[in-house]
Amino acid sequence: MAISKTLTLIAILLVLVPLNDSFSSSSDEDLLPELINLRSQSPTGVIHLSDHLLRRILSAKSPRPFSFLIFFDAKQLHSKPELSLPTLKNEFSLLSSSFLANNPDNNKIFYFTIEFGDSQASFALFGVNSLPHLRLIPPSATDLKKDSIQMDGSDLARLAESMAEFVEAKTKLTVGPIHRPPMISKKQIAVIIAAGLVLSPFLVKRVLSGGTLLHDKHVWMAGSIFVYFFSVSGAMHNIIRKMPMFMMDREDPGKLVFFYQGSGMQLGAEGFAVGFLYTIVGLLLAFMTNVLVRLKSRTVQRVVMLFALFVSFWAVKKVIQLDNWKTGYGIHAYWPSGWK
């Protein structure tokens, strides 16, 4: 999404043109109460930033009594799944609402979203030519390109939590915990409980009569393997934080990244790979302790056990190498080129 030089000139002219509307007639002292009022009108505390409002903020005397964080959006790009703009926008709103819930009287920072279709001049003023894009404007900022701080796009994969860490690191403010809505609403829980109570007599009768899936040992075996894999792969972490399976490489847009280097986050594919390796070790251990011991041939037992131990050590070694590669703690840590 390129921004032309013409738009840059237009943006500069718009900033330089004297304002003769209601905003220009207001004093700098009116700006903060005005933003507080706009924030109170939003259910999440996020304010829609227009070219008009941006000029009003920039006309205030520096340093301003607040910082502001801007999420740059473009509705025409919402259909591109690799950008995840709708998800990131929701996470940005979650960050704003959580900050207000944790700091109801804090007016040191405001959260804005700006739409490309409505504010192309502002996009040019910031020099934004790609999305997703998140930028913090400190109180003393006068040059929006040089004085503002852009958040690293790769950190956005951690969603609201990484945004909160970015705000806390750059503003020295405390965001507090992120308040995510429950996966199941109270009404849904009530419906599930009611349905369970209605069906409970029939279910109890069926279970007592036998012959159901609950009486099949293979179902329990498959279920236990699934629970084990679900636990060791970090699937719950991926679901709660809505982690993507992979992400686009910033240096090469045509390349996909399945393993993220850094201890701050874990992609879905990475978790599944680790879960698969752990599951191999668990299944081999269960096989050796429950099946292999029943074989009469000592030779077969030894051969199979050596093979199982070799595969188990290989799987654990891969997990350790991945951990060293992500954290950098290992002295001779490396990650095989075939896994990149």
XYZ file of C-alpha atoms in Angstrom:
340
model
C 0.000 0.000 0.000
C 2.205 2.824 -1.272
C 1.732 6.459 -0.297
C 2.540 8.914 -3.085
C 4.678 12.005 -2.741
C 1.644 14.102 -3.670
C -0.147 12.952 -0.519
C 2.897 13.947 1.523
C 2.759 17.467 0.113
C -0.961 17.627 0.763
C -0.410 16.528 4.360
C 2.202 19.214 4.933
C -0.060 21.869 3.416
C -2.961 20.770 5.586
C -0.827 21.193 8.691
C 0.367 24.612 7.619
C -3.034 25.965 6.575
C -4.581 28.051 9.400
C -7.627 26.490 10.960
C -10.783 28.576 11.126
C -13.152 26.055 12.636
C -14.287 25.290 16.160
C -11.094 23.391 17.025
C -8.851 26.355 16.190
C -10.857 28.647 18.417
C -10.361 26.368 21.390
C -7.398 26.907 23.693
C -4.805 24.255 24.528
C -6.475 23.869 27.933
C -9.618 22.629 26.197
C -7.817 19.822 24.358
C -7.452 17.395 27.264
C -11.103 17.638 28.433
C -12.166 17.266 24.807
C -10.192 14.039 24.377
C -11.515 12.708 27.686
C -15.046 13.378 26.456
C -14.385 11.610 23.134
C -12.903 8.663 24.992
C -15.940 8.398 27.264
C -18.178 8.097 24.200
C -16.352 4.973 23.036
C -17.190 1.636 24.711
C -13.529 0.595 24.556
C -11.969 4.017 25.059
C -10.528 4.085 21.520
C -10.947 7.405 19.711
C -11.313 7.657 15.942
C -8.516 9.923 14.727
C -9.297 12.094 11.716
C -7.050 14.565 9.888
C -9.058 17.318 11.563
C -8.486 16.001 15.098
C -4.825 15.266 14.421
C -4.218 18.868 13.380
C -5.987 19.979 16.544
C -3.629 17.863 18.679
C -0.505 18.945 16.806
C -1.451 22.604 17.189
C -1.203 22.259 20.986
C 1.925 23.612 22.614
C 4.704 21.048 23.156
C 5.191 19.217 25.427
C 1.606 18.037 25.556
C 0.251 16.638 28.834
C -0.249 13.217 27.285
C 1.112 10.625 24.860
C -1.052 8.903 22.275
C -0.885 5.520 20.619
C -2.219 5.119 17.076
C -3.331 1.944 15.317
C -3.253 2.438 11.547
C -6.033 0.588 9.763
C -7.299 0.055 6.226
C -10.675 -1.605 5.702
C -9.797 -2.681 2.164
C -7.022 -4.874 3.590
C -9.165 -6.690 6.161
C -9.680 -9.541 3.700
C -5.948 -10.377 3.681
C -5.463 -13.049 6.377
C -1.685 -12.633 6.507
C -2.088 -9.096 7.880
C -4.628 -10.034 10.603
C -5.827 -6.433 10.781
C -9.287 -7.198 12.283
C -7.704 -9.330 15.023
C -5.023 -6.760 15.802
C -7.611 -3.993 15.871
C -9.700 -5.955 18.372
C -6.583 -6.553 20.473
C -5.829 -2.836 20.366
C -9.354 -2.106 21.628
C -8.820 -4.709 24.342
C -5.607 -2.931 25.354
C -7.442 0.381 25.604
C -10.372 -0.985 27.609
C -8.022 -2.845 29.960
C -5.961 0.282 30.547
C -9.098 2.249 31.418
C -10.344 -0.505 33.711
C -7.013 -0.646 35.532
C -6.371 3.122 35.482
C -9.745 4.913 35.361
C -8.308 8.347 36.265
C -5.137 8.186 34.151
C -5.146 10.737 31.309
C -1.459 10.422 30.431
C -2.133 8.375 27.279
C -4.930 8.103 24.721
C -5.601 5.381 22.171
C -6.554 6.202 18.584
C -7.391 4.317 15.415
C -6.991 5.963 12.041
C -8.511 4.730 8.778
C -6.575 5.024 5.528
C -9.676 5.675 3.447
C -10.601 8.694 5.585
C -7.141 10.023 6.487
C -4.694 9.446 3.668
C -2.997 12.772 4.410
C -2.258 11.669 7.987
C -0.814 8.373 6.738
C 1.559 10.382 4.555
C 2.405 12.692 7.431
C 3.572 9.698 9.499
C 5.263 8.068 6.517
C 3.232 4.877 6.892
C 3.470 2.723 3.775
C 2.704 -0.753 5.121
C 0.381 -2.420 7.613
C 0.039 -3.508 10.374
C 1.490 -0.397 11.966
C 1.399 0.854 15.550
C 3.026 4.117 16.563
C 3.467 5.982 19.857
C 3.691 9.785 19.846
C 5.431 11.152 22.994
C 4.333 14.461 24.579
C 7.341 16.346 23.182
C 7.041 15.035 19.615
C 6.918 17.711 16.923
C 8.167 15.801 13.882
C 5.809 12.832 13.541
C 8.280 10.782 11.501
C 11.393 11.341 13.606
C 9.996 11.838 17.109
C 7.343 9.113 17.147
C 8.140 5.506 18.058
C 7.034 2.593 15.880
C 6.355 -0.785 17.423
C 8.192 -3.683 15.800
C 5.716 -5.476 13.556
C 6.974 -8.911 14.582
C 6.013 -8.185 18.208
C 2.386 -7.669 17.198
C 1.970 -11.436 16.937
C 1.725 -11.493 20.746
C -1.332 -9.252 20.478
C -2.547 -7.086 23.383
C 0.080 -8.317 25.835
C 2.967 -7.206 23.615
C 1.241 -3.874 22.970
C 0.955 -3.356 26.721
C 4.654 -4.122 27.194
C 5.491 -1.632 24.438
C 3.437 1.113 26.118
C 4.936 0.420 29.534
C 8.494 0.398 28.175
C 8.173 3.641 26.203
C 5.924 5.709 28.504
C 6.842 4.325 31.953
C 3.110 3.971 32.611
C 1.519 0.844 34.082
C -1.089 -0.744 31.836
C -2.013 -3.586 34.171
C -3.469 -6.997 33.284
C -5.352 -7.497 30.041
C -9.020 -8.256 30.736
C -10.099 -10.709 28.067
C -13.771 -11.659 27.786
C -14.586 -15.262 28.769
C -14.703 -17.815 25.976
C -18.229 -18.787 27.039
C -20.735 -16.142 28.109
C -22.969 -16.471 31.162
C -26.012 -17.090 28.956
C -24.229 -19.904 27.127
C -23.204 -21.465 30.444
C -26.808 -21.288 31.634
C -28.039 -22.962 28.417
C -25.428 -25.740 28.741
C -26.360 -26.396 32.371
C -30.069 -26.461 31.538
C -29.495 -28.866 28.639
C -27.355 -31.075 30.877
C -30.064 -31.246 33.526
C -32.724 -32.140 30.951
C -30.602 -34.847 29.293
C -29.020 -36.218 32.472
C -31.673 -38.924 33.149
C -31.313 -40.324 29.622
C -27.510 -40.143 29.738
C -27.309 -41.885 33.125
C -29.633 -44.659 31.938
C -27.567 -45.163 28.797
C -24.271 -45.268 30.705
C -25.566 -47.761 33.253
C -26.836 -50.037 30.512
C -23.331 -50.266 29.017
C -22.261 -50.486 25.400
C -21.514 -46.759 24.990
C -18.318 -45.079 23.849
C -17.479 -44.479 27.495
C -17.103 -48.232 27.890
C -14.660 -48.567 24.979
C -11.046 -48.623 26.169
C -9.761 -47.455 22.788
C -11.734 -44.223 23.123
C -10.127 -43.593 26.506
C -6.685 -44.328 25.072
C -7.216 -41.910 22.190
C -8.612 -39.312 24.571
C -5.635 -39.571 26.913
C -3.214 -39.155 23.996
C -5.140 -36.094 22.828
C -5.103 -34.543 26.306
C -1.375 -35.235 26.590
C -0.665 -33.655 23.200
C -2.959 -30.713 24.004
C -1.085 -30.113 27.250
C 2.499 -30.285 26.011
C 1.948 -28.418 22.723
C 0.760 -25.188 24.347
C -2.554 -25.370 22.480
C -4.412 -23.627 25.312
C -1.923 -20.746 25.120
C -2.534 -20.486 21.375
C -6.310 -20.496 21.814
C -6.403 -17.914 24.607
C -4.001 -15.540 22.897
C -5.241 -16.344 19.376
C -1.737 -17.085 18.166
C -1.376 -17.642 14.406
C -0.005 -20.904 13.049
C 2.643 -18.944 11.147
C 3.527 -15.382 10.226
C 4.903 -13.540 7.236
C 8.620 -12.862 7.130
C 9.193 -9.099 7.338
C 12.393 -9.280 5.311
C 10.929 -11.542 2.635
C 7.104 -11.174 2.287
C 6.973 -14.288 0.121
C 8.361 -16.451 2.926
C 6.456 -17.837 5.903
C 7.925 -18.109 9.404
C 6.875 -21.146 11.455
C 9.396 -20.765 14.302
C 9.810 -17.388 16.023
C 13.207 -16.675 17.561
C 12.645 -15.111 20.981
C 11.238 -16.280 24.299
C 8.351 -13.842 24.220
C 5.997 -15.785 21.977
C 5.259 -19.127 20.361
C 3.570 -19.686 17.015
C 0.975 -22.408 16.581
C 3.086 -24.547 14.250
C 5.963 -24.355 16.704
C 3.780 -25.627 19.529
C 2.462 -28.493 17.433
C 6.003 -29.519 16.481
C 7.090 -29.620 20.126
C 3.882 -31.415 21.111
C 4.479 -34.017 18.426
C 8.018 -34.687 19.699
C 6.841 -34.982 23.305
C 4.005 -37.286 22.239
C 6.486 -39.594 20.479
C 8.478 -39.882 23.697
C 5.357 -40.525 25.756
C 4.009 -43.189 23.403
C 7.351 -44.979 23.235
C 7.613 -44.964 27.029
C 4.085 -46.366 27.314
C 4.899 -49.016 24.718
C 8.059 -50.118 26.524
C 6.401 -50.346 29.949
C 3.108 -51.955 28.887
C 3.683 -53.918 25.665
C 7.360 -54.647 25.247
C 7.683 -56.318 28.656
C 5.178 -58.973 27.560
C 7.347 -60.260 24.713
C 9.162 -63.504 25.464
C 12.167 -62.883 23.229
C 14.888 -61.019 25.091
C 16.614 -60.180 21.837
C 13.536 -58.488 20.415
C 13.051 -56.613 23.663
C 16.596 -55.260 23.613
C 16.481 -54.239 19.943
C 13.139 -52.494 20.268
C 14.167 -50.819 23.530
C 17.415 -49.500 22.017
C 15.482 -48.143 19.035
C 12.871 -46.523 21.299
C 15.567 -44.942 23.488
C 17.403 -43.636 20.424
C 14.241 -42.004 19.029
C 13.346 -40.599 22.462
C 16.777 -39.029 22.937
C 16.585 -37.590 19.421
C 13.170 -36.030 20.111
C 14.257 -34.538 23.452
C 17.436 -33.208 21.824
C 15.362 -31.391 19.191
C 13.219 -29.776 21.881
C 16.327 -28.628 23.786
C 17.863 -27.253 20.615
C 14.688 -25.306 19.896
C 14.664 -23.867 23.408
C 18.329 -22.851 23.132
C 17.713 -21.301 19.724
C 14.759 -19.285 21.009
C 16.303 -18.090 24.272
C 19.992 -18.037 23.346
C 20.884 -19.650 26.681
C 22.756 -22.603 25.201
C 26.513 -22.142 24.749
C 26.561 -24.103 21.504
C 22.881 -23.638 20.682
C 21.897 -24.004 17.073
C 18.806 -24.810 15.045
C 19.096 -27.198 12.110
C 18.685 -25.429 8.768
C 16.012 -27.886 7.701
C 13.730 -26.688 10.506
C 13.830 -23.002 9.643
